[in-house]
Amino acid sequence: MTQPWVSVTAPATVPYRYGLFSAAAVLDPTDGREFMAGVQWEPVCADAPAPATLAQACVQDRPPMLLPSGVDLAQAGPPMRLYTGFTCALPGREDLLERARQQLGLIEQQSVEHYAWTGEAGNRPRLADPDTEILGGSAAAPVSAAAGLGLLEAFISDRTGAIGVVWAPRTAAAHLVGAQLTRVEGPRMVAPLGNPMVFAHTSGAGPDGQLPAASDAWLYATGPVVVRRGPVSLPTLPQALSTATNEVFAVAQRPYLVGWGCAQAAVKVRLPDTAA
């Protein structure tokens, strides 16, 4: 007689590391209006170096101070709503909806990274945007990874005066870590000057929407990043049950807004230890 399969507890899972949620401020607001059209805020930005004027008060013909008009405005939206789950022909199981919630928790970070990078969910801002500033003339020829990270971190300090975020495709992580261009600080992986790295699960497209050569990668810099998440939406078990097929449609959904302020830039780099 064949021994039947024995059901045991699934192996424990370890959360996805060095992604967007490690570098961003992740907020779970209770105001549902945020997820109707989006949000906007007024970030405090910089443009270094600050202009200077003559110290002597009595100097004649002192040049006038030139100040920008108004304040900076940042926006995030429209919201994207992620969903995941499964169908199951075992309506008697009581854990189906909880399993859908667990699936969403495992896939949300990677998914939000991808859509924030590409804008495929219609969300704005997005990294791969034709208006993104390209540094170092790298659209024509990639710069070294070390030079590219230097350009991005200089851009962040110049435009924000604060700690921002450096974004890289997840496939570039081993190259940058192997070249000792990053280090671990607590739960974060950071660039040389301490800006947290997001190793994103994404295609790695550049501002023109095109993928780089296999030996290259597009890296991005932004100001501080905020992820806003709404509550997880689950149907009740009677709502999820199809009386026509006796199947349960277990679906978990959650809305998200991702945004950053001040500016964003990109640089194409030649990955260390790759063939030319």
PDB file of C-alpha atoms in Angstrom, residues 28 35 79-86 96-105 107-108 111-112 228-236 239-240 249-256:
ATOM      1  CA  ASP A  28      -0.699  53.594   6.862  1.00  0.00           C
ATOM      2  CA  PHE A  35      -6.771  57.012  -2.123  1.00  0.00           C
ATOM      3  CA  PRO A  79      -3.493  55.534  -6.402  1.00  0.00           C
ATOM      4  CA  MET A  80      -2.647  52.048  -7.586  1.00  0.00           C
ATOM      5  CA  ARG A  81      -4.527  49.091  -6.153  1.00  0.00           C
ATOM      6  CA  LEU A  82      -2.673  45.809  -5.949  1.00  0.00           C
ATOM      7  CA  TYR A  83      -4.555  42.563  -5.707  1.00  0.00           C
ATOM      8  CA  THR A  84      -3.648  38.914  -5.402  1.00  0.00           C
ATOM      9  CA  GLY A  85      -5.254  35.658  -4.365  1.00  0.00           C
ATOM     10  CA  PHE A  86      -6.569  32.455  -5.850  1.00  0.00           C
ATOM     11  CA  LEU A  96      -8.477  30.853   2.442  1.00  0.00           C
ATOM     12  CA  LEU A  97      -8.871  34.602   2.903  1.00  0.00           C
ATOM     13  CA  GLU A  98      -5.990  34.762   5.364  1.00  0.00           C
ATOM     14  CA  ARG A  99      -3.776  33.013   2.797  1.00  0.00           C
ATOM     15  CA  ALA A 100      -4.703  35.704   0.260  1.00  0.00           C
ATOM     16  CA  ARG A 101      -3.688  38.374   2.788  1.00  0.00           C
ATOM     17  CA  GLN A 102      -0.349  36.624   3.321  1.00  0.00           C
ATOM     18  CA  GLN A 103       0.274  36.471  -0.423  1.00  0.00           C
ATOM     19  CA  LEU A 104      -0.293  40.209  -0.727  1.00  0.00           C
ATOM     20  CA  GLY A 105       2.177  40.842   2.075  1.00  0.00           C
ATOM     21  CA  ILE A 107       4.364  40.579  -3.136  1.00  0.00           C
ATOM     22  CA  GLU A 108       3.441  44.176  -2.278  1.00  0.00           C
ATOM     23  CA  SER A 111       5.133  45.263  -7.045  1.00  0.00           C
ATOM     24  CA  VAL A 112       5.165  48.839  -5.755  1.00  0.00           C
ATOM     25  CA  ARG A 228       1.236  55.444   1.748  1.00  0.00           C
ATOM     26  CA  ARG A 229      -0.865  52.290   2.097  1.00  0.00           C
ATOM     27  CA  GLY A 230      -4.551  51.880   2.689  1.00  0.00           C
ATOM     28  CA  PRO A 231      -6.141  48.997   4.574  1.00  0.00           C
ATOM     29  CA  VAL A 232      -6.184  45.490   3.117  1.00  0.00           C
ATOM     30  CA  SER A 233      -9.596  44.746   1.648  1.00  0.00           C
ATOM     31  CA  LEU A 234     -10.926  41.206   1.938  1.00  0.00           C
ATOM     32  CA  PRO A 235     -14.381  39.858   1.146  1.00  0.00           C
ATOM     33  CA  THR A 236     -16.284  37.848   3.711  1.00  0.00           C
ATOM     34  CA  GLN A 239     -19.117  37.059  -0.528  1.00  0.00           C
ATOM     35  CA  ALA A 240     -16.147  35.110  -1.908  1.00  0.00           C
ATOM     36  CA  PHE A 249     -12.537  33.529  -5.015  1.00  0.00           C
ATOM     37  CA  ALA A 250     -10.100  34.614  -2.317  1.00  0.00           C
ATOM     38  CA  VAL A 251      -8.837  38.091  -3.268  1.00  0.00           C
ATOM     39  CA  ALA A 252      -6.879  40.570  -1.136  1.00  0.00           C
ATOM     40  CA  GLN A 253      -6.554  44.195  -2.326  1.00  0.00           C
ATOM     41  CA  ARG A 254      -4.714  47.257  -1.039  1.00  0.00           C
ATOM     42  CA  PRO A 255      -4.276  50.812  -2.412  1.00  0.00           C
ATOM     43  CA  TYR A 256      -0.864  52.521  -2.518  1.00  0.00           C
TER      44      TYR A 256
END
